[in-house]
Tab-separated table of C-alpha atoms and ligand atoms in Angstrom:
chain	number	residue	atom	x	y	z
A	1	UNK	CA	-0.076	0.107	-0.129
A	2	UNK	CA	1.671	3.310	-1.046
A	3	UNK	CA	2.920	5.312	2.234
A	4	UNK	CA	0.838	8.696	0.901
A	5	UNK	CA	-2.333	6.799	0.786
A	6	UNK	CA	-1.296	5.019	4.473
A	7	UNK	CA	-0.636	8.672	5.619
A	8	UNK	CA	-4.572	10.039	5.410
A	9	UNK	CA	-5.676	7.282	7.746
A	10	UNK	CA	-3.095	6.479	10.607
A	11	UNK	CA	-3.456	2.507	11.718
A	12	UNK	CA	-3.539	3.635	15.466
A	13	UNK	CA	-6.348	6.286	14.711
A	14	UNK	CA	-8.507	4.142	12.379
A	15	UNK	CA	-8.198	1.441	15.203
A	16	UNK	CA	-8.841	3.531	18.264
A	17	UNK	CA	-11.749	5.591	16.395
A	18	UNK	CA	-13.615	2.017	15.346
A	19	UNK	CA	-13.502	0.841	19.166
A	20	UNK	CA	-14.695	4.449	20.343
A	21	UNK	CA	-17.255	4.454	17.728
A	22	UNK	CA	-18.564	0.669	18.566
A	23	UNK	CA	-18.961	1.306	22.302
A	24	UNK	CA	-21.205	4.148	21.531
A	25	UNK	CA	-22.967	3.460	18.295
A	26	UNK	CA	-22.462	-0.216	17.736
A	27	UNK	CA	-24.722	-3.082	18.739
A	28	UNK	CA	-24.521	-4.457	22.317
A	29	UNK	CA	-27.800	-6.539	22.531
A	30	UNK	CA	-27.909	-9.219	19.974
A	31	UNK	CA	-28.582	-12.345	21.327
A	32	UNK	CA	-25.105	-14.460	20.321
A	33	UNK	CA	-23.380	-11.197	22.492
A	34	UNK	CA	-24.404	-12.867	25.612
A	35	UNK	CA	-22.875	-15.560	27.097
A	36	UNK	CA	-20.147	-15.954	24.229
A	37	UNK	CA	-19.104	-19.338	24.399
A	38	UNK	CA	-17.486	-20.753	21.305
A	39	UNK	CA	-20.390	-22.832	20.158
A	40	UNK	CA	-22.807	-19.771	20.344
A	41	UNK	CA	-20.341	-17.606	18.264
A	42	UNK	CA	-19.616	-20.090	15.727
A	43	UNK	CA	-23.314	-20.833	15.257
A	44	UNK	CA	-24.012	-17.203	14.867
A	45	UNK	CA	-21.222	-16.611	12.531
A	46	UNK	CA	-22.286	-19.597	10.180
A	47	UNK	CA	-25.787	-18.512	9.935
A	48	UNK	CA	-24.999	-14.909	9.658
A	49	UNK	CA	-22.629	-15.835	6.793
A	50	UNK	CA	-25.550	-15.594	4.260
A	51	UNK	CA	-28.623	-15.019	6.279
A	52	UNK	CA	-29.967	-11.430	7.139
A	53	UNK	CA	-29.371	-10.482	10.643
A	54	UNK	CA	-33.186	-10.079	11.422
A	55	UNK	CA	-33.869	-13.756	10.289
A	56	UNK	CA	-30.731	-14.970	12.407
A	57	UNK	CA	-32.181	-13.111	15.460
A	58	UNK	CA	-35.558	-15.287	15.145
A	59	UNK	CA	-33.939	-18.538	14.284
A	60	UNK	CA	-30.629	-18.784	16.469
A	61	UNK	CA	-32.797	-18.797	19.876
A	62	UNK	CA	-34.879	-21.821	18.171
A	63	UNK	CA	-31.651	-23.745	16.763
A	64	UNK	CA	-30.291	-23.065	20.418
A	65	UNK	CA	-33.295	-24.560	21.965
A	66	UNK	CA	-33.056	-27.428	19.812
A	67	UNK	CA	-29.366	-28.252	20.147
A	68	UNK	CA	-27.984	-26.411	23.224
A	69	UNK	CA	-24.843	-27.797	22.937
A	70	UNK	CA	-22.238	-29.219	20.399
A	71	UNK	CA	-22.946	-32.683	21.733
A	72	UNK	CA	-26.218	-32.409	21.152
A	73	UNK	CA	-25.745	-30.970	17.528
A	74	UNK	CA	-23.165	-33.890	16.843
A	75	UNK	CA	-25.632	-36.663	17.896
A	76	UNK	CA	-28.615	-35.318	16.013
A	77	UNK	CA	-29.588	-37.199	12.884
A	78	UNK	CA	-28.342	-34.984	9.709
A	79	UNK	CA	-32.358	-34.837	8.808
A	80	UNK	CA	-33.131	-33.197	12.190
A	81	UNK	CA	-30.621	-30.494	11.593
A	82	UNK	CA	-31.262	-29.870	7.839
A	83	UNK	CA	-34.862	-29.474	8.810
A	84	UNK	CA	-34.069	-26.828	11.704
A	85	UNK	CA	-31.766	-25.166	9.103
A	86	UNK	CA	-35.220	-25.314	6.394
A	87	UNK	CA	-35.702	-21.958	5.064
A	88	UNK	CA	-32.492	-20.190	5.638
A	89	UNK	CA	-30.837	-21.643	2.217
A	90	UNK	CA	-27.424	-22.536	1.766
A	91	UNK	CA	-27.795	-25.615	3.036
A	92	UNK	CA	-24.110	-26.522	2.807
A	93	UNK	CA	-23.717	-24.532	5.945
A	94	UNK	CA	-26.157	-26.740	7.703
A	95	UNK	CA	-24.110	-30.155	6.698
A	96	UNK	CA	-21.039	-28.510	7.699
A	97	UNK	CA	-22.287	-27.549	11.009
A	98	UNK	CA	-23.257	-31.349	11.798
A	99	UNK	CA	-19.994	-32.373	10.448
A	100	UNK	CA	-18.017	-29.965	12.432
A	101	UNK	CA	-19.731	-30.580	15.747
A	102	UNK	CA	-19.232	-34.358	15.134
A	103	UNK	CA	-15.391	-33.266	14.798
A	104	UNK	CA	-15.238	-30.975	17.702
A	105	UNK	CA	-16.898	-33.992	19.767
A	106	UNK	CA	-14.531	-36.676	18.587
A	107	UNK	CA	-11.600	-35.111	18.411
A	108	UNK	CA	-11.571	-32.305	20.656
A	109	UNK	CA	-13.616	-33.655	23.414
A	110	UNK	CA	-16.396	-31.349	22.815
A	111	UNK	CA	-14.750	-28.268	23.129
A	112	UNK	CA	-13.580	-25.976	20.338
A	113	UNK	CA	-9.900	-25.310	19.955
A	114	UNK	CA	-9.122	-21.768	20.757
A	115	UNK	CA	-6.132	-21.383	18.135
A	116	UNK	CA	-7.688	-20.056	15.034
A	117	UNK	CA	-5.307	-21.975	12.871
A	118	UNK	CA	-6.538	-25.194	14.618
A	119	UNK	CA	-10.411	-23.834	14.142
A	120	UNK	CA	-9.963	-23.091	10.455
A	121	UNK	CA	-9.470	-26.869	10.077
A	122	UNK	CA	-12.890	-27.747	10.940
A	123	UNK	CA	-15.688	-28.263	8.232
A	124	UNK	CA	-16.994	-24.944	7.359
A	125	UNK	CA	-14.693	-22.826	9.277
A	126	UNK	CA	-12.950	-20.119	7.065
A	127	UNK	CA	-9.963	-17.916	8.506
A	128	UNK	CA	-12.696	-14.848	9.363
A	129	UNK	CA	-15.028	-17.254	11.314
A	130	UNK	CA	-12.286	-18.969	13.201
A	131	UNK	CA	-10.689	-15.380	14.102
A	132	UNK	CA	-14.055	-14.144	15.367
A	133	UNK	CA	-14.571	-17.499	17.395
A	134	UNK	CA	-10.934	-17.168	18.747
A	135	UNK	CA	-11.456	-13.177	19.724
A	136	UNK	CA	-14.808	-13.438	21.112
A	137	UNK	CA	-14.768	-16.835	22.693
A	138	UNK	CA	-11.181	-16.872	23.840
A	139	UNK	CA	-9.735	-13.436	23.929
A	140	UNK	CA	-7.189	-14.403	21.322
A	141	UNK	CA	-5.925	-11.591	18.969
A	142	UNK	CA	-7.059	-12.273	15.462
A	143	UNK	CA	-8.065	-10.361	12.307
A	144	UNK	CA	-11.274	-10.787	10.834
A	145	UNK	CA	-11.859	-10.147	6.970
A	146	UNK	CA	-15.643	-10.581	5.653
A	147	UNK	CA	-17.458	-9.154	2.753
A	148	UNK	CA	-18.306	-5.972	5.116
A	149	UNK	CA	-14.818	-5.431	6.671
A	150	UNK	CA	-13.093	-5.837	2.933
A	151	UNK	CA	-15.685	-3.336	1.805
A	152	UNK	CA	-14.916	-0.997	4.904
A	153	UNK	CA	-10.840	-1.140	4.424
A	154	UNK	CA	-10.930	-0.809	0.674
A	155	UNK	CA	-13.031	2.242	1.009
A	156	UNK	CA	-11.307	3.983	3.968
A	157	UNK	CA	-7.848	2.994	2.120
A	158	UNK	CA	-9.220	3.786	-1.348
A	159	UNK	CA	-8.345	0.415	-2.671
A	160	UNK	CA	-9.587	0.170	-6.250
A	161	UNK	CA	-8.499	-3.603	-7.227
A	162	UNK	CA	-11.004	-6.169	-7.886
A	163	UNK	CA	-11.573	-7.714	-4.457
A	164	UNK	CA	-11.991	-11.268	-5.931
A	165	UNK	CA	-8.456	-11.787	-6.755
A	166	UNK	CA	-6.075	-13.215	-4.194
A	167	UNK	CA	-3.227	-10.737	-4.713
A	168	UNK	CA	-5.938	-8.051	-3.091
A	169	UNK	CA	-7.273	-10.178	-0.877
A	170	UNK	CA	-3.879	-10.900	0.841
A	171	UNK	CA	-3.316	-7.108	0.985
A	172	UNK	CA	-6.602	-6.979	2.749
A	173	UNK	CA	-5.331	-9.726	5.174
A	174	UNK	CA	-2.102	-7.935	5.753
A	175	UNK	CA	-3.542	-4.924	6.333
A	176	UNK	CA	-6.265	-6.057	8.570
A	177	UNK	CA	-3.622	-7.767	10.824
A	178	UNK	CA	-1.851	-4.537	11.149
A	179	UNK	CA	-4.770	-2.756	12.490
A	180	UNK	CA	-5.462	-5.253	15.325
A	181	UNK	CA	-5.467	-3.160	18.754
A	182	UNK	CA	-2.762	-4.013	21.130
A	183	UNK	CA	-4.445	-4.018	24.289
A	184	UNK	CA	-6.057	-7.505	24.570
A	185	UNK	CA	-9.396	-5.614	26.673
A	186	UNK	CA	-10.066	-3.768	23.081
A	187	UNK	CA	-9.945	-7.080	20.946
A	188	UNK	CA	-13.666	-7.710	21.297
A	189	UNK	CA	-14.933	-4.098	20.706
A	190	UNK	CA	-12.699	-3.429	17.762
A	191	UNK	CA	-13.643	-6.899	16.113
A	192	UNK	CA	-17.443	-6.326	16.817
A	193	UNK	CA	-17.136	-2.611	15.832
A	194	UNK	CA	-15.748	-3.659	12.392
A	195	UNK	CA	-18.661	-6.126	11.916
A	196	UNK	CA	-21.019	-3.519	13.066
A	197	UNK	CA	-19.577	-0.831	10.972
A	198	UNK	CA	-20.018	-2.725	7.964
A	199	UNK	CA	-23.522	-3.620	8.578
A	200	UNK	CA	-24.978	-0.816	9.879
A	201	UNK	CA	-22.868	2.592	9.100
A	202	UNK	CA	-20.514	1.859	5.790
A	203	UNK	CA	-23.101	-0.355	3.884
A	204	UNK	CA	-23.106	-1.250	0.398
A	205	UNK	CA	-25.574	0.898	-1.016
A	206	UNK	CA	-26.366	3.713	1.553
A	207	UNK	CA	-23.339	4.233	3.519
A	208	UNK	CA	-23.613	6.956	6.728
A	209	UNK	CA	-21.799	9.635	4.869
A	210	UNK	CA	-23.923	9.756	1.806
A	211	UNK	CA	-27.480	8.977	3.771
A	212	UNK	CA	-29.347	10.928	6.433
A	213	UNK	CA	-29.325	8.571	9.482
A	214	UNK	CA	-29.151	8.847	12.967
A	215	UNK	CA	-25.471	6.830	12.572
A	216	UNK	CA	-22.677	8.924	12.061
A	217	UNK	CA	-18.886	7.946	10.368
A	218	UNK	CA	-16.023	8.656	12.470
A	219	UNK	CA	-13.850	8.604	9.093
A	220	UNK	CA	-15.743	10.975	6.705
A	221	UNK	CA	-12.643	13.376	6.902
A	222	UNK	CA	-9.863	10.671	5.950
A	223	UNK	CA	-12.108	8.394	4.044
A	224	UNK	CA	-10.308	8.238	0.523
A	225	UNK	CA	-13.502	6.848	-1.020
A	226	UNK	CA	-15.263	9.700	0.328
A	227	UNK	CA	-12.459	12.374	-0.460
A	228	UNK	CA	-12.753	11.138	-4.267
A	229	UNK	CA	-15.810	10.275	-4.769
A	230	UNK	CA	-15.384	6.769	-5.217
A	231	UNK	CA	-17.701	5.006	-2.996
A	232	UNK	CA	-19.997	4.010	-5.656
A	233	UNK	CA	-16.804	2.297	-7.196
A	234	UNK	CA	-15.545	0.659	-4.221
A	235	UNK	CA	-15.529	-2.246	-3.785
A	236	UNK	CA	-15.054	-2.669	-7.619
A	237	UNK	CA	-18.006	-4.371	-9.131
A	238	UNK	CA	-17.261	-7.377	-10.943
A	239	UNK	CA	-18.943	-8.622	-14.153
A	240	UNK	CA	-21.882	-11.213	-12.861
A	241	UNK	CA	-21.843	-14.922	-13.432
A	242	UNK	CA	-24.533	-15.801	-16.557
A	243	UNK	CA	-27.567	-16.795	-14.941
A	244	UNK	CA	-29.274	-19.967	-16.619
A	245	UNK	CA	-32.709	-20.836	-16.731
A	246	UNK	CA	-33.785	-24.489	-16.211
A	247	UNK	CA	-37.149	-26.388	-16.422
A	248	UNK	CA	-38.252	-29.165	-14.071
A	249	UNK	CA	-41.637	-30.747	-13.157
A	250	UNK	CA	-42.293	-31.950	-9.977
A	251	UNK	CA	-44.752	-34.851	-9.516
A	252	UNK	CA	-46.471	-34.359	-6.333
A	253	UNK	CA	-48.080	-37.798	-5.285
A	254	UNK	CA	-50.578	-38.324	-2.793
A	255	UNK	CA	-51.820	-41.617	-1.432
A	256	UNK	CA	-54.210	-41.334	1.140
A	257	UNK	CA	-52.116	-39.281	4.296
A	258	UNK	CA	-48.634	-40.004	2.688
A	259	UNK	CA	-46.835	-37.706	-0.099
A	260	UNK	CA	-43.968	-39.482	-2.398
A	261	UNK	CA	-40.864	-37.363	-1.765
A	262	UNK	CA	-37.226	-38.040	-2.977
A	263	UNK	CA	-33.976	-37.400	-0.922
A	264	UNK	CA	-31.622	-35.413	-2.841
A	265	UNK	CA	-28.399	-36.559	-3.643
A	266	UNK	CA	-25.419	-35.180	-1.557
A	267	UNK	CA	-24.071	-32.623	-4.525
A	268	UNK	CA	-25.839	-30.152	-6.456
A	269	UNK	CA	-29.097	-27.997	-5.572
A	270	UNK	CA	-30.534	-28.664	-2.152
A	271	UNK	CA	-28.299	-31.303	-1.480
A	272	UNK	CA	-29.688	-33.764	1.297
A	273	UNK	CA	-33.102	-32.290	1.460
A	274	UNK	CA	-36.617	-34.028	0.329
A	275	UNK	CA	-38.097	-32.732	-2.756
A	276	UNK	CA	-40.641	-33.962	-5.297
A	277	UNK	CA	-39.330	-36.529	-7.906
A	278	UNK	CA	-38.728	-35.182	-11.325
A	279	UNK	CA	-39.845	-37.971	-13.172
A	280	UNK	CA	-42.352	-41.028	-12.543
A	281	UNK	CA	-43.872	-43.773	-14.308
A	282	UNK	CA	-47.674	-43.385	-13.734
A	283	UNK	CA	-50.472	-45.625	-14.321
A	284	UNK	CA	-52.488	-44.728	-17.793
A	285	UNK	CA	-55.717	-44.045	-15.086
A	286	UNK	CA	-53.829	-41.359	-12.666
A	287	UNK	CA	-55.647	-38.153	-13.299
A	288	UNK	CA	-53.166	-35.227	-13.257
A	289	UNK	CA	-53.647	-31.647	-12.289
A	290	UNK	CA	-51.230	-29.259	-13.299
A	291	UNK	CA	-50.509	-26.197	-10.964
A	292	UNK	CA	-49.142	-22.729	-11.663
A	293	UNK	CA	-45.363	-22.519	-12.491
A	294	UNK	CA	-43.333	-21.602	-9.567
A	295	UNK	CA	-40.692	-19.400	-10.539
A	296	UNK	CA	-37.351	-19.831	-7.539
A	297	UNK	CA	-34.218	-17.844	-8.097
A	298	UNK	CA	-30.889	-19.676	-7.257
A	299	UNK	CA	-27.284	-17.770	-7.218
A	300	UNK	CA	-26.875	-18.939	-10.549
A	301	UNK	CA	-29.893	-20.421	-11.806
A	302	UNK	CA	-33.435	-19.871	-12.370
A	303	UNK	CA	-35.796	-23.050	-11.682
A	304	UNK	CA	-39.188	-22.770	-13.741
A	305	UNK	CA	-41.185	-25.626	-11.808
A	306	UNK	CA	-44.068	-27.001	-12.980
A	307	UNK	CA	-45.641	-29.176	-10.159
A	308	UNK	CA	-47.989	-31.683	-11.474
A	309	UNK	CA	-50.352	-32.883	-8.564
A	310	UNK	CA	-51.640	-36.916	-8.843
A	311	UNK	CA	-53.995	-38.181	-6.181
A	312	UNK	CA	-53.523	-41.953	-6.381
A	313	UNK	CA	-56.505	-44.470	-5.828
A	314	UNK	CA	-53.756	-47.150	-4.972
A	315	UNK	CA	-50.199	-47.066	-4.323
A	316	UNK	CA	-47.945	-47.652	-7.068
A	317	UNK	CA	-46.288	-50.710	-7.589
A	318	UNK	CA	-42.701	-49.699	-7.854
A	319	UNK	CA	-41.389	-46.123	-6.986
A	320	UNK	CA	-37.962	-44.502	-7.846
A	321	UNK	CA	-34.619	-44.990	-6.063
A	322	UNK	CA	-34.135	-42.630	-2.831
A	323	UNK	CA	-38.129	-42.132	-2.844
A	324	UNK	CA	-40.413	-42.612	-0.048
A	325	UNK	CA	-43.944	-41.970	0.961
A	326	UNK	CA	-43.788	-39.699	4.145
A	327	UNK	CA	-46.788	-39.333	6.366
A	328	UNK	CA	-48.468	-35.794	6.012
A	329	UNK	CA	-47.903	-35.593	9.610
A	330	UNK	CA	-44.331	-36.012	9.652
A	331	UNK	CA	-43.312	-33.352	6.647
A	332	UNK	CA	-42.537	-30.589	9.338
A	333	UNK	CA	-39.732	-33.049	10.732
A	334	UNK	CA	-38.187	-33.033	7.327
A	335	UNK	CA	-35.465	-30.727	5.745
A	336	UNK	CA	-37.405	-29.215	2.721
A	337	UNK	CA	-36.195	-26.709	0.358
A	338	UNK	CA	-38.087	-23.346	0.508
A	339	UNK	CA	-40.112	-23.571	-2.657
A	340	UNK	CA	-41.198	-27.078	-1.851
A	341	UNK	CA	-42.195	-25.947	1.886
A	342	UNK	CA	-44.380	-22.957	0.495
A	343	UNK	CA	-45.651	-25.002	-1.870
A	344	UNK	CA	-47.114	-27.429	0.620
A	345	UNK	CA	-48.109	-24.626	2.871
A	346	UNK	CA	-50.443	-23.592	-0.202
A	347	UNK	CA	-51.979	-26.963	-0.323
A	348	UNK	CA	-52.304	-27.011	3.264
A	349	UNK	CA	-50.219	-29.896	3.652
A	350	UNK	CA	-47.971	-28.262	6.095
A	351	UNK	CA	-48.818	-25.687	8.525
A	352	UNK	CA	-47.042	-22.478	10.066
A	353	UNK	CA	-45.963	-23.798	12.993
A	354	UNK	CA	-43.924	-26.420	11.295
B	1	SF4	S1	-16.892	7.922	4.975
B	1	SF4	FE1	-18.645	7.013	4.111
B	1	SF4	S2	-17.727	5.252	2.752
B	1	SF4	FE2	-16.114	6.028	4.326
B	1	SF4	S3	-15.674	4.717	5.726
B	1	SF4	FE3	-17.602	6.488	6.217
B	1	SF4	S4	-19.382	5.708	5.616
B	1	SF4	FE4	-17.652	4.421	4.118
């Protein structure tokens, strides 16, 4: 980083001001800020990776009630974990949570290690999450660098590089480490401050310096993105990945109080969750009712789903591999992708308390 740029925002000044800002304007009452054990911090960090804070606030306590300890989570079935995760998306996180809990129990006697390097070796724990656990649960000195923190550092120091490239990210990691406070008692406020500042002050589209909110930014005088009118250009926007459209059928077969569901493979969309079979051999007499097409948008794909409902008078003689007849009363205990759950709710086959 050029010295001239560094001079604009002297390191100690950034760190001290961020700590002061957090103590005054940061968040202090989030459920995972109470009783910061490694298990609770880890769970909140994983949930927050791709889910909005308001949703995590609702789901965090419910998840903890069901799996109050890492041992309880490790000994649960994956279906139970996926079911509890339903609606939060990115189910790889839930599968990794389960695997990670099992590793912590079998290899670490149920206690998360405090060394960020060891934490990073656990399933689903990246460098930034490892650092957050080490700081909040164990008071270790370690730098975090999630998407929000990258944006904040890039803006304050006017870094216009493509932040998806390794060189830029390595530079930011090195910078994040130099910014760590020296006093151990400041580590929590500083780390929480970075998270809060990115989430509530220097947000992607409406940073406090150009919007009229109650939160104020302490870096307005030194921030290079602000000074050179680069806020909209930092972080640099990279070309979006092309989104493809896929048409699929859902065969919604009901026989008495049972639905035919298919457990999806462990790779690909909705891995390990229960959905409807996408092809099936039906007796000629079976009446088919085509429902309205459902459009479901995933990160790189748009699914046009055509549900075809069939009420059978007698059971099928043969069902596809990975399919099972599931009692309607048991649907609420299964890990279901969001569109499947919504579809079943619309048909009144599963209820809101599920
Ligand atoms: S001045 Fe604006 S862009 Fe710069 S850190 Fe503050 S809120 Fe972010």
